Amino acid sequence: MIVVAVAVGLPLLALVWLRVRFLVVTVEGESMLPTYLPGERVLVRRARAARPGQVVVLSGRGPEEESRWIIKRLAAVPGDPIPREDVPALRDAPGTLVPSGRIVVLGDNPTRSHDSRRVGYLSADRLLGVVLRKMG
């Protein structure tokens, strides 16, 4: 009986751990072209922190964000210099460093991306995780 419980329990525990740690997200829209195409699926490692340059998944919270998740490239984190030259919405932002609790994200396709170029800082608590790779 114990062997059966272990044989069934361990795979279930592993599955739960994988679902808590990783997520598969479908790319919607053209904001990350040419890196990611609409309809592609990506493997995401859930994380509360990331480094500039990494592609991240954020929760979509505004009325203009119809999808559940948005995918962007992280441009700056708290303590980094404000990327004023790349982000028109932050040209007149006070200070010289990205404030605590804020991040700057950019789509790889600037003409089709609703990102920090238009809205400025995003709340760092919107970060869901880091894209690891394309699926299939």
PDB file of C-alpha atoms in Angstrom:
ATOM      1  CA  MET A   1       0.000   0.000   0.000  1.00  0.00           C
ATOM      2  CA  ILE A   2       2.827   2.401   0.816  1.00  0.00           C
ATOM      3  CA  VAL A   3       4.536   1.615  -2.492  1.00  0.00           C
ATOM      4  CA  VAL A   4       1.347   2.498  -4.402  1.00  0.00           C
ATOM      5  CA  ALA A   5       0.957   5.744  -2.452  1.00  0.00           C
ATOM      6  CA  VAL A   6       4.546   6.709  -3.215  1.00  0.00           C
ATOM      7  CA  ALA A   7       4.254   5.659  -6.872  1.00  0.00           C
ATOM      8  CA  VAL A   8       1.157   7.829  -7.309  1.00  0.00           C
ATOM      9  CA  GLY A   9       2.098  10.608  -4.884  1.00  0.00           C
ATOM     10  CA  LEU A  10       5.566  11.451  -6.189  1.00  0.00           C
ATOM     11  CA  PRO A  11       4.500  12.107  -9.788  1.00  0.00           C
ATOM     12  CA  LEU A  12       1.568  14.194  -8.557  1.00  0.00           C
ATOM     13  CA  LEU A  13       3.856  16.173  -6.276  1.00  0.00           C
ATOM     14  CA  ALA A  14       6.288  16.719  -9.154  1.00  0.00           C
ATOM     15  CA  LEU A  15       3.440  17.886 -11.399  1.00  0.00           C
ATOM     16  CA  VAL A  16       2.211  20.356  -8.773  1.00  0.00           C
ATOM     17  CA  TRP A  17       5.757  21.685  -8.295  1.00  0.00           C
ATOM     18  CA  LEU A  18       6.169  22.154 -12.064  1.00  0.00           C
ATOM     19  CA  ARG A  19       2.848  24.001 -12.347  1.00  0.00           C
ATOM     20  CA  VAL A  20       3.777  26.292  -9.459  1.00  0.00           C
ATOM     21  CA  ARG A  21       7.265  27.011 -10.840  1.00  0.00           C
ATOM     22  CA  PHE A  22       6.585  27.188 -14.607  1.00  0.00           C
ATOM     23  CA  LEU A  23       3.872  28.437 -16.934  1.00  0.00           C
ATOM     24  CA  VAL A  24       3.271  28.271 -20.678  1.00  0.00           C
ATOM     25  CA  VAL A  25       2.058  31.552 -22.192  1.00  0.00           C
ATOM     26  CA  THR A  26       0.810  32.180 -25.731  1.00  0.00           C
ATOM     27  CA  VAL A  27       2.167  35.317 -27.413  1.00  0.00           C
ATOM     28  CA  GLU A  28      -0.584  37.687 -28.490  1.00  0.00           C
ATOM     29  CA  GLY A  29      -0.074  40.675 -30.752  1.00  0.00           C
ATOM     30  CA  GLU A  30       2.963  41.946 -32.607  1.00  0.00           C
ATOM     31  CA  SER A  31       4.784  43.873 -29.888  1.00  0.00           C
ATOM     32  CA  MET A  32       7.649  41.371 -29.651  1.00  0.00           C
ATOM     33  CA  LEU A  33       8.266  40.859 -33.382  1.00  0.00           C
ATOM     34  CA  PRO A  34      10.629  39.589 -34.695  1.00  0.00           C
ATOM     35  CA  THR A  35      11.684  37.768 -31.508  1.00  0.00           C
ATOM     36  CA  TYR A  36       8.299  36.162 -30.854  1.00  0.00           C
ATOM     37  CA  LEU A  37       5.469  35.692 -33.335  1.00  0.00           C
ATOM     38  CA  PRO A  38       1.768  35.917 -32.482  1.00  0.00           C
ATOM     39  CA  GLY A  39       0.514  32.472 -31.499  1.00  0.00           C
ATOM     40  CA  GLU A  40       3.910  31.144 -30.381  1.00  0.00           C
ATOM     41  CA  ARG A  41       4.009  29.577 -26.949  1.00  0.00           C
ATOM     42  CA  VAL A  42       6.798  30.321 -24.493  1.00  0.00           C
ATOM     43  CA  LEU A  43       7.945  28.627 -21.302  1.00  0.00           C
ATOM     44  CA  VAL A  44       8.024  31.046 -18.365  1.00  0.00           C
ATOM     45  CA  ARG A  45       9.798  30.541 -15.041  1.00  0.00           C
ATOM     46  CA  ARG A  46       7.860  32.317 -12.332  1.00  0.00           C
ATOM     47  CA  ALA A  47      10.122  34.895 -10.666  1.00  0.00           C
ATOM     48  CA  ARG A  48       9.788  38.114  -8.708  1.00  0.00           C
ATOM     49  CA  ALA A  49      13.033  39.571 -10.049  1.00  0.00           C
ATOM     50  CA  ALA A  50      14.700  39.761 -13.449  1.00  0.00           C
ATOM     51  CA  ARG A  51      17.633  41.464 -15.140  1.00  0.00           C
ATOM     52  CA  PRO A  52      17.507  44.128 -17.829  1.00  0.00           C
ATOM     53  CA  GLY A  53      17.574  42.518 -21.271  1.00  0.00           C
ATOM     54  CA  GLN A  54      15.502  39.511 -20.226  1.00  0.00           C
ATOM     55  CA  VAL A  55      12.087  38.952 -21.786  1.00  0.00           C
ATOM     56  CA  VAL A  56       9.478  38.930 -19.046  1.00  0.00           C
ATOM     57  CA  VAL A  57       5.782  38.228 -18.629  1.00  0.00           C
ATOM     58  CA  LEU A  58       3.671  40.753 -16.745  1.00  0.00           C
ATOM     59  CA  SER A  59       0.081  40.746 -15.616  1.00  0.00           C
ATOM     60  CA  GLY A  60      -2.133  42.925 -17.790  1.00  0.00           C
ATOM     61  CA  ARG A  61      -4.079  45.237 -15.523  1.00  0.00           C
ATOM     62  CA  GLY A  62      -5.157  48.227 -17.574  1.00  0.00           C
ATOM     63  CA  PRO A  63      -8.309  48.494 -19.688  1.00  0.00           C
ATOM     64  CA  GLU A  64      -6.146  48.771 -22.814  1.00  0.00           C
ATOM     65  CA  GLU A  65      -4.565  45.393 -22.054  1.00  0.00           C
ATOM     66  CA  GLU A  66      -7.086  42.841 -23.213  1.00  0.00           C
ATOM     67  CA  SER A  67      -4.949  39.753 -22.669  1.00  0.00           C
ATOM     68  CA  ARG A  68      -4.242  38.170 -19.339  1.00  0.00           C
ATOM     69  CA  TRP A  69      -0.452  38.385 -19.751  1.00  0.00           C
ATOM     70  CA  ILE A  70       1.828  40.752 -21.645  1.00  0.00           C
ATOM     71  CA  ILE A  71       5.317  39.911 -22.880  1.00  0.00           C
ATOM     72  CA  LYS A  72       8.014  42.607 -23.030  1.00  0.00           C
ATOM     73  CA  ARG A  73      11.764  43.061 -22.696  1.00  0.00           C
ATOM     74  CA  LEU A  74      12.906  44.428 -19.345  1.00  0.00           C
ATOM     75  CA  ALA A  75      14.830  47.661 -19.982  1.00  0.00           C
ATOM     76  CA  ALA A  76      15.488  48.909 -16.444  1.00  0.00           C
ATOM     77  CA  VAL A  77      14.899  47.897 -12.822  1.00  0.00           C
ATOM     78  CA  PRO A  78      14.964  49.918  -9.598  1.00  0.00           C
ATOM     79  CA  GLY A  79      18.316  51.650  -9.162  1.00  0.00           C
ATOM     80  CA  ASP A  80      19.183  51.611 -12.874  1.00  0.00           C
ATOM     81  CA  PRO A  81      19.602  54.912 -14.717  1.00  0.00           C
ATOM     82  CA  ILE A  82      16.325  56.105 -16.260  1.00  0.00           C
ATOM     83  CA  PRO A  83      16.523  55.268 -20.008  1.00  0.00           C
ATOM     84  CA  ARG A  84      15.235  58.692 -21.065  1.00  0.00           C
ATOM     85  CA  GLU A  85      16.546  58.479 -24.635  1.00  0.00           C
ATOM     86  CA  ASP A  86      14.602  55.259 -25.314  1.00  0.00           C
ATOM     87  CA  VAL A  87      11.466  56.071 -23.340  1.00  0.00           C
ATOM     88  CA  PRO A  88       9.737  59.342 -24.300  1.00  0.00           C
ATOM     89  CA  ALA A  89       7.244  59.019 -21.419  1.00  0.00           C
ATOM     90  CA  LEU A  90      10.132  59.246 -18.927  1.00  0.00           C
ATOM     91  CA  ARG A  91      12.033  62.179 -20.447  1.00  0.00           C
ATOM     92  CA  ASP A  92      10.766  64.526 -17.723  1.00  0.00           C
ATOM     93  CA  ALA A  93      10.704  61.992 -14.884  1.00  0.00           C
ATOM     94  CA  PRO A  94      12.242  63.314 -11.668  1.00  0.00           C
ATOM     95  CA  GLY A  95      15.553  61.950 -10.458  1.00  0.00           C
ATOM     96  CA  THR A  96      18.183  59.979 -12.317  1.00  0.00           C
ATOM     97  CA  LEU A  97      17.404  56.393 -11.249  1.00  0.00           C
ATOM     98  CA  VAL A  98      14.385  54.124 -11.689  1.00  0.00           C
ATOM     99  CA  PRO A  99      12.516  54.333  -8.364  1.00  0.00           C
ATOM    100  CA  SER A 100      11.925  51.423  -6.024  1.00  0.00           C
ATOM    101  CA  GLY A 101       8.951  49.275  -6.992  1.00  0.00           C
ATOM    102  CA  ARG A 102       9.029  50.394 -10.647  1.00  0.00           C
ATOM    103  CA  ILE A 103      10.328  48.836 -13.863  1.00  0.00           C
ATOM    104  CA  VAL A 104      10.716  49.890 -17.482  1.00  0.00           C
ATOM    105  CA  VAL A 105       9.662  47.452 -20.221  1.00  0.00           C
ATOM    106  CA  LEU A 106       9.851  47.735 -24.004  1.00  0.00           C
ATOM    107  CA  GLY A 107       8.479  45.655 -26.840  1.00  0.00           C
ATOM    108  CA  ASP A 108      10.948  44.613 -29.538  1.00  0.00           C
ATOM    109  CA  ASN A 109       8.609  46.117 -32.171  1.00  0.00           C
ATOM    110  CA  PRO A 110       8.361  49.792 -31.093  1.00  0.00           C
ATOM    111  CA  THR A 111       5.671  50.763 -33.609  1.00  0.00           C
ATOM    112  CA  ARG A 112       3.296  48.011 -32.406  1.00  0.00           C
ATOM    113  CA  SER A 113       4.026  47.931 -28.676  1.00  0.00           C
ATOM    114  CA  HIS A 114       2.070  49.485 -25.824  1.00  0.00           C
ATOM    115  CA  ASP A 115       4.902  49.741 -23.299  1.00  0.00           C
ATOM    116  CA  SER A 116       6.925  52.138 -21.146  1.00  0.00           C
ATOM    117  CA  ARG A 117       7.579  54.337 -24.177  1.00  0.00           C
ATOM    118  CA  ARG A 118       3.925  55.397 -23.862  1.00  0.00           C
ATOM    119  CA  VAL A 119       2.995  54.800 -20.228  1.00  0.00           C
ATOM    120  CA  GLY A 120       6.277  55.275 -18.349  1.00  0.00           C
ATOM    121  CA  TYR A 121       7.003  53.122 -15.356  1.00  0.00           C
ATOM    122  CA  LEU A 122       5.125  49.939 -14.564  1.00  0.00           C
ATOM    123  CA  SER A 123       4.722  48.504 -11.109  1.00  0.00           C
ATOM    124  CA  ALA A 124       7.315  45.812 -10.388  1.00  0.00           C
ATOM    125  CA  ASP A 125       4.650  43.703  -8.688  1.00  0.00           C
ATOM    126  CA  ARG A 126       3.158  43.008 -12.130  1.00  0.00           C
ATOM    127  CA  LEU A 127       6.156  40.795 -12.957  1.00  0.00           C
ATOM    128  CA  LEU A 128       5.100  37.156 -13.281  1.00  0.00           C
ATOM    129  CA  GLY A 129       8.313  35.626 -14.577  1.00  0.00           C
ATOM    130  CA  VAL A 130      11.074  35.304 -17.141  1.00  0.00           C
ATOM    131  CA  VAL A 131      10.698  33.708 -20.565  1.00  0.00           C
ATOM    132  CA  LEU A 132      13.065  30.752 -20.815  1.00  0.00           C
ATOM    133  CA  ARG A 133      12.428  29.582 -24.373  1.00  0.00           C
ATOM    134  CA  LYS A 134       9.941  29.004 -27.162  1.00  0.00           C
ATOM    135  CA  MET A 135       7.881  25.843 -26.963  1.00  0.00           C
ATOM    136  CA  GLY A 136       7.816  23.466 -29.920  1.00  0.00           C
TER     137      GLY A 136
END
